[in-house]
PDB file of C-alpha atoms in Angstrom:
ATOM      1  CA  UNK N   1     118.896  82.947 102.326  1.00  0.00           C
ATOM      2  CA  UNK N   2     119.156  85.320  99.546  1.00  0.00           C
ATOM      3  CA  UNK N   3     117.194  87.908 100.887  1.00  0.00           C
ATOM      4  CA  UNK N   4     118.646  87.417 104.227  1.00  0.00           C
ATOM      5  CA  UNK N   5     114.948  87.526 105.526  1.00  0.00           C
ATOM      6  CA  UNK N   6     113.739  85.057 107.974  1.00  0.00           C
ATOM      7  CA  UNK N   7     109.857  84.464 107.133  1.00  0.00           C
ATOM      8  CA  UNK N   8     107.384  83.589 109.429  1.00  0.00           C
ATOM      9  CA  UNK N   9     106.626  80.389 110.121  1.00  0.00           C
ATOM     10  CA  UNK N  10     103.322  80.246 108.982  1.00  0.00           C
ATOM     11  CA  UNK N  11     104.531  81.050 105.505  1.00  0.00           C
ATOM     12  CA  UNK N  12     107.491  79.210 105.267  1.00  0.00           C
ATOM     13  CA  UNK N  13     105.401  75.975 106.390  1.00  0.00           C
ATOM     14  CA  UNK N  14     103.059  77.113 103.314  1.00  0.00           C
ATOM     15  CA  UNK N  15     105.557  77.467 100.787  1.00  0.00           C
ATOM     16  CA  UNK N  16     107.210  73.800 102.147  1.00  0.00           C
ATOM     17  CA  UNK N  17     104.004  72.854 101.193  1.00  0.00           C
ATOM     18  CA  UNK N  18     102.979  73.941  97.509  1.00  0.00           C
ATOM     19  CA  UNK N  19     105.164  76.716  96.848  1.00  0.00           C
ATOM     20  CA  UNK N  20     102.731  78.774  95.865  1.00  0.00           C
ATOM     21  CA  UNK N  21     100.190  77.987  93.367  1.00  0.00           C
ATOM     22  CA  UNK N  22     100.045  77.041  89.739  1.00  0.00           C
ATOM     23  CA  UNK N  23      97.037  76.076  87.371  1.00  0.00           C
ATOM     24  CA  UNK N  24      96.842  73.063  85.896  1.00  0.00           C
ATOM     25  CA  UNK N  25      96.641  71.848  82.204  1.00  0.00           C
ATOM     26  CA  UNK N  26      92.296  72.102  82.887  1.00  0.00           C
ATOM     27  CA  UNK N  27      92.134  74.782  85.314  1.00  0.00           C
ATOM     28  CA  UNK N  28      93.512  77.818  86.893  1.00  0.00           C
ATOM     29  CA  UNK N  29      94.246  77.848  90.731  1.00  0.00           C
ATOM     30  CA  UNK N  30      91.450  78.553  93.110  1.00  0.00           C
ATOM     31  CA  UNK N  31      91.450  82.463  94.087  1.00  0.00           C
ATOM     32  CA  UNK N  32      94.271  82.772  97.095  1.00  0.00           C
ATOM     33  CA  UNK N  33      91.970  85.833  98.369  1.00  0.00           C
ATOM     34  CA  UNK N  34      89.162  87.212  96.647  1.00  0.00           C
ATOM     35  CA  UNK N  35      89.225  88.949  93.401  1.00  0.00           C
ATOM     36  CA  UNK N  36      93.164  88.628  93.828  1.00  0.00           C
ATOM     37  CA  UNK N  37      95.781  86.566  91.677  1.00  0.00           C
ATOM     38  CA  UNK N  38      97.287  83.327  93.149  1.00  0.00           C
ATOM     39  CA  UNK N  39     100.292  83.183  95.508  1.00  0.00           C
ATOM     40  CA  UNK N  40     103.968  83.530  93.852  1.00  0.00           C
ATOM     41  CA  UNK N  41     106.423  80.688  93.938  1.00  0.00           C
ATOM     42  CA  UNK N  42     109.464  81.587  96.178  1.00  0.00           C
ATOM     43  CA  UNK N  43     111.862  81.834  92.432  1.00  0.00           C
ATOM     44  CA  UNK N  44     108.988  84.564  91.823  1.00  0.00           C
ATOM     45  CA  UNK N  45     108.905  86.088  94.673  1.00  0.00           C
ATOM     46  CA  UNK N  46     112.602  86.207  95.206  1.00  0.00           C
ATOM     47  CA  UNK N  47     112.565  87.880  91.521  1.00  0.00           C
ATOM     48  CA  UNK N  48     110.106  90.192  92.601  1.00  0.00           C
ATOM     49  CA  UNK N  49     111.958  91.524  95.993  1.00  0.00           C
ATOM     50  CA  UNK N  50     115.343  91.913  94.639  1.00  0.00           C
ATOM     51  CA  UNK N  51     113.707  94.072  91.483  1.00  0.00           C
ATOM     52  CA  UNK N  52     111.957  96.019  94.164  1.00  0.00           C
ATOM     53  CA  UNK N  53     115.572  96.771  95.868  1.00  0.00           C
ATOM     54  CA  UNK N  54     115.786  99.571  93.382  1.00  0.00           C
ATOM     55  CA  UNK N  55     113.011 101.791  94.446  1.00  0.00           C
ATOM     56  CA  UNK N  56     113.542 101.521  98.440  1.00  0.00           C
ATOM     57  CA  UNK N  57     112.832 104.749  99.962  1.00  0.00           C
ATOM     58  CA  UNK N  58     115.866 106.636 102.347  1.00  0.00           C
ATOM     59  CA  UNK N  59     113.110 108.653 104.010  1.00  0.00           C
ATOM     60  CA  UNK N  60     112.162 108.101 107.896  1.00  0.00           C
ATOM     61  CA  UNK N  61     109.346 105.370 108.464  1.00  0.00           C
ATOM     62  CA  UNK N  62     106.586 107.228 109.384  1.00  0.00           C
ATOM     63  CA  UNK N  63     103.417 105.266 110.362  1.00  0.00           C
ATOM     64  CA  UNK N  64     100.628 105.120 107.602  1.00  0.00           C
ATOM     65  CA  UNK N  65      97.876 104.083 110.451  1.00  0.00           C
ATOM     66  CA  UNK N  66      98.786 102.686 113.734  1.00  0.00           C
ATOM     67  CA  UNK N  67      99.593  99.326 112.049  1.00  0.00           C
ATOM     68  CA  UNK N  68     101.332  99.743 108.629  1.00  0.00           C
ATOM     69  CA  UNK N  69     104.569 102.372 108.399  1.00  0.00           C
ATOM     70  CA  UNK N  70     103.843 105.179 105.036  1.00  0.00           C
ATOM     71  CA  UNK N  71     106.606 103.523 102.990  1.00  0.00           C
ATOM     72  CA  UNK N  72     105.900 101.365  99.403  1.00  0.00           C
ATOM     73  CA  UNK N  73     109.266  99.559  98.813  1.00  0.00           C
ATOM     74  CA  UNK N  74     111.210  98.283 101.404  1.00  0.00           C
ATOM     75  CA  UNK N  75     113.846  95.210 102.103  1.00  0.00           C
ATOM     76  CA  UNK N  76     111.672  94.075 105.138  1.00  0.00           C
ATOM     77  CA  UNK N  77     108.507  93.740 102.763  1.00  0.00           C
ATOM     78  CA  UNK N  78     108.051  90.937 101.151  1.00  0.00           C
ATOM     79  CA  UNK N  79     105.996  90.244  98.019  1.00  0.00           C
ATOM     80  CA  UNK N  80     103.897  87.140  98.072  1.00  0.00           C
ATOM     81  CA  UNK N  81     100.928  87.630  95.550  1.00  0.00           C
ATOM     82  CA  UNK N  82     100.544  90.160  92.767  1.00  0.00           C
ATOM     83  CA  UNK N  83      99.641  90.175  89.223  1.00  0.00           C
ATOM     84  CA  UNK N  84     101.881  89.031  85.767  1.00  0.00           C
ATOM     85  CA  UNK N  85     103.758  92.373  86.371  1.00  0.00           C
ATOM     86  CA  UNK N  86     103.705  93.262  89.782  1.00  0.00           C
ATOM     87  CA  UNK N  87     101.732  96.470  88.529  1.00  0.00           C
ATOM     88  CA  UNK N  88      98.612  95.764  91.085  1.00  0.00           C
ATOM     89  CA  UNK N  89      97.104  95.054  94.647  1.00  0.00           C
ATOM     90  CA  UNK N  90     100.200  93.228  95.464  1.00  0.00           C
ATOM     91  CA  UNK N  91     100.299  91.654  98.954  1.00  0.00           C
ATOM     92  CA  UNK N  92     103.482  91.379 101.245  1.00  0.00           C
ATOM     93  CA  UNK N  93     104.592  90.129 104.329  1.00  0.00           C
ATOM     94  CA  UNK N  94     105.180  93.252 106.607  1.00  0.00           C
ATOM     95  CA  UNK N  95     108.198  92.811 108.989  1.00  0.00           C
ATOM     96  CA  UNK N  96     108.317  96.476 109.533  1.00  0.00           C
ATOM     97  CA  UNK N  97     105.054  96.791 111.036  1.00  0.00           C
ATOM     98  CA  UNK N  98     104.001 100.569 112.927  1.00  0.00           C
ATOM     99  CA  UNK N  99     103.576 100.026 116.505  1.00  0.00           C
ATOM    100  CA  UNK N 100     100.388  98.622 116.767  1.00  0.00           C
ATOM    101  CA  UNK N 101     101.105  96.038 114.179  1.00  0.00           C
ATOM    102  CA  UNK N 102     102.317  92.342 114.020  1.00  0.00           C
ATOM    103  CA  UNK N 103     105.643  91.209 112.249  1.00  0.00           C
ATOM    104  CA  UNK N 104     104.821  88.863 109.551  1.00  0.00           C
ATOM    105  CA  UNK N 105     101.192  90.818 108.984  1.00  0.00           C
ATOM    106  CA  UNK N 106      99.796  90.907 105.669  1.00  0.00           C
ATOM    107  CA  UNK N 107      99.485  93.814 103.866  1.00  0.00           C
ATOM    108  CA  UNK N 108      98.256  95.291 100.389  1.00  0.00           C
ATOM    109  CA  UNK N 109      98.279  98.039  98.603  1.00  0.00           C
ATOM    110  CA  UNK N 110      95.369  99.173  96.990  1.00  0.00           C
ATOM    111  CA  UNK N 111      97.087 102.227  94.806  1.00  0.00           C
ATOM    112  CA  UNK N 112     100.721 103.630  95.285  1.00  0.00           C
ATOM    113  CA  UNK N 113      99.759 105.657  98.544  1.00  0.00           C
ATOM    114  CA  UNK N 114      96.819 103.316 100.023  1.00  0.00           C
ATOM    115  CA  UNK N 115      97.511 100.223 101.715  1.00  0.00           C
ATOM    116  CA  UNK N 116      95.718  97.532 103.444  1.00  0.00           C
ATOM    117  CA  UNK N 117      95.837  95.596 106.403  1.00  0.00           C
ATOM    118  CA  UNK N 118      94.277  92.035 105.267  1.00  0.00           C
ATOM    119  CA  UNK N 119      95.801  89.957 108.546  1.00  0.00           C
ATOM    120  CA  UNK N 120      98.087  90.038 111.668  1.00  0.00           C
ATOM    121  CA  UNK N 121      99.655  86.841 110.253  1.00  0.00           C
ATOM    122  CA  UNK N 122      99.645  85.011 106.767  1.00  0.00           C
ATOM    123  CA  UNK N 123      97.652  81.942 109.037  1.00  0.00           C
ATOM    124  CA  UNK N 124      95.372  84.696 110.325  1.00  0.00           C
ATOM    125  CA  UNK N 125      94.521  85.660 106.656  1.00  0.00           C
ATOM    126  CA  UNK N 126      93.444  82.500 105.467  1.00  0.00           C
ATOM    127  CA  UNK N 127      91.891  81.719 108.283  1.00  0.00           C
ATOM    128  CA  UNK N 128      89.800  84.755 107.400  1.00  0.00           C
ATOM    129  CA  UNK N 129      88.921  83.920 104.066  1.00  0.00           C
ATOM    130  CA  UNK N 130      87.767  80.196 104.994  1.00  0.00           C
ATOM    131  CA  UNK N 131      85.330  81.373 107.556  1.00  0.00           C
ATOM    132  CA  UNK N 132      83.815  83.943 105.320  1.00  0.00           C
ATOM    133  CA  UNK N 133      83.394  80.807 102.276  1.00  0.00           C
ATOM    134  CA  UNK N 134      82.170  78.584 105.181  1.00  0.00           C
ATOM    135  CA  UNK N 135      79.582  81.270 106.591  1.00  0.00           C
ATOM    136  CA  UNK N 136      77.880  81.423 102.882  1.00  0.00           C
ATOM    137  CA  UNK N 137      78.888  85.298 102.740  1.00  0.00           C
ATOM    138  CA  UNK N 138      81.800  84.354  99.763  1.00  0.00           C
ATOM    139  CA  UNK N 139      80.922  81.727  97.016  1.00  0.00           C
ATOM    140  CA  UNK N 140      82.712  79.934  94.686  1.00  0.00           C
ATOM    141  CA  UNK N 141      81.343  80.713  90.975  1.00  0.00           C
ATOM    142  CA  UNK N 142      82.224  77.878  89.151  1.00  0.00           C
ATOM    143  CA  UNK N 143      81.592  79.239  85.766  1.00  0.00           C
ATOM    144  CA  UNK N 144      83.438  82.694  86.747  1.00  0.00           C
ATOM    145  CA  UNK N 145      86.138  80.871  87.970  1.00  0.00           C
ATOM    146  CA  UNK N 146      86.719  83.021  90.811  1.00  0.00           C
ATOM    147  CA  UNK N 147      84.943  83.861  94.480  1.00  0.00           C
ATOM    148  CA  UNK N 148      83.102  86.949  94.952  1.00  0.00           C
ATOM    149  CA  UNK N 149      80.484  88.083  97.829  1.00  0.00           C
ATOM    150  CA  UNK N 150      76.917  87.878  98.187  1.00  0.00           C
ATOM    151  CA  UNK N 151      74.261  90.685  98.161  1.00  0.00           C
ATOM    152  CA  UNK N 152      74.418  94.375  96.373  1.00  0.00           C
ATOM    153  CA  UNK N 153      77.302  95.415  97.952  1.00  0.00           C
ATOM    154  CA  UNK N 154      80.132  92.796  97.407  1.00  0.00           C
ATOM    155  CA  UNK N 155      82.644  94.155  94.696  1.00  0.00           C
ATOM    156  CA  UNK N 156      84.480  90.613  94.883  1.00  0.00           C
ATOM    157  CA  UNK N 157      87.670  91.687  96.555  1.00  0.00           C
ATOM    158  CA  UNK N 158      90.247  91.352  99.053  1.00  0.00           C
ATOM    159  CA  UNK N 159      90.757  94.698 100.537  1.00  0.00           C
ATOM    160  CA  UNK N 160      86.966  95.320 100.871  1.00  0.00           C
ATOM    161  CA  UNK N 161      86.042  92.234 102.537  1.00  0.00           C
ATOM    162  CA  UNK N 162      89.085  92.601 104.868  1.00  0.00           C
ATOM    163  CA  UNK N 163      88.281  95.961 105.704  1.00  0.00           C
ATOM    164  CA  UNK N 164      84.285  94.869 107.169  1.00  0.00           C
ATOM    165  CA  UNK N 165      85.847  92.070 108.796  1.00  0.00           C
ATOM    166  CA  UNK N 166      88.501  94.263 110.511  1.00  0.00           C
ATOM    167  CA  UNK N 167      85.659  97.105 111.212  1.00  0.00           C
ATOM    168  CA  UNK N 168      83.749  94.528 112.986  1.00  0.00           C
TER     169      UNK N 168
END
């Protein structure tokens, strides 16, 4: 209501679940994506959208790729994962996809100009990331605390693993 954003369902049925995700007193949360930080609350990701307000862009939406519009900060993107700060590979619902994309796609940006397409839908995402841990390709390492890939190759993170699952 604050925002004046309707989310998409998927999300908003996530967030009635566990509002995003918190460690507890003997463990941190398990990895929302790989290599990337858990999910924000909505108090932190309500936080984090208004102090984005301040840097929205005036300029034209032009298209990035056929999916994601060339713009970093925008009222119709909203921030759903990112680090202590906000300073890195922060994810956001799109609403303002490019033609080719889906409203409620997630996105993330992988440097101030590079961005991302890690799912069509928040559901789609996840649903991602469970069949890769189910088909052996991403692994749990207990004592790392964190998932990362198998073989040479596998730098442990989101945007790569998206980007050979969306090449495929």
């Amino acid at each position: 209501k604050r925002m004046k954003l309707e989310f998409p369902r998927d999300f908003r049925e996530s967030l009635a679940l566990h509002d995003g995700q918190t460690a507890s007193e003997d463990s941190e949360p398990f990895e929302w994506l790989p290599g990337c930080s858990p999910l924000a609350p909505l108090t932190a990701i309500v936080a984090q959208w208004k102090e984005e307000r301040d840097n929205d862009s005036d300029e034209d939406l032009d298209e990035y790729d056929a999916k994601i519009v060339n713009v970093m900060f925008h009222p119709k993107r909203i921030p759903i994962q990112g680090t202590q700060f906000w300073d890195g590979h922060n994810k956001y619902l799109d609403l303002i996809p490019a033609k080719q994309g889906s409203i409620g796609q997630v996105i993330m940006f992988t440097s101030e100009c590079d961005m991302d397409l890690l799912g069509a839908s928040f559901r789609e995402a996840l649903e991602h990331y469970v069949s890769v841990l189910e088909s052996g390709e991403w692994v749990f390492d207990r004592p790392a605390g964190r998932v990362k890939g198998k073989g040479d190759d596998a730098d442990g993170h989101a945007s790569s693993e998206f980007e050979r699952w969306a090449a495929k």
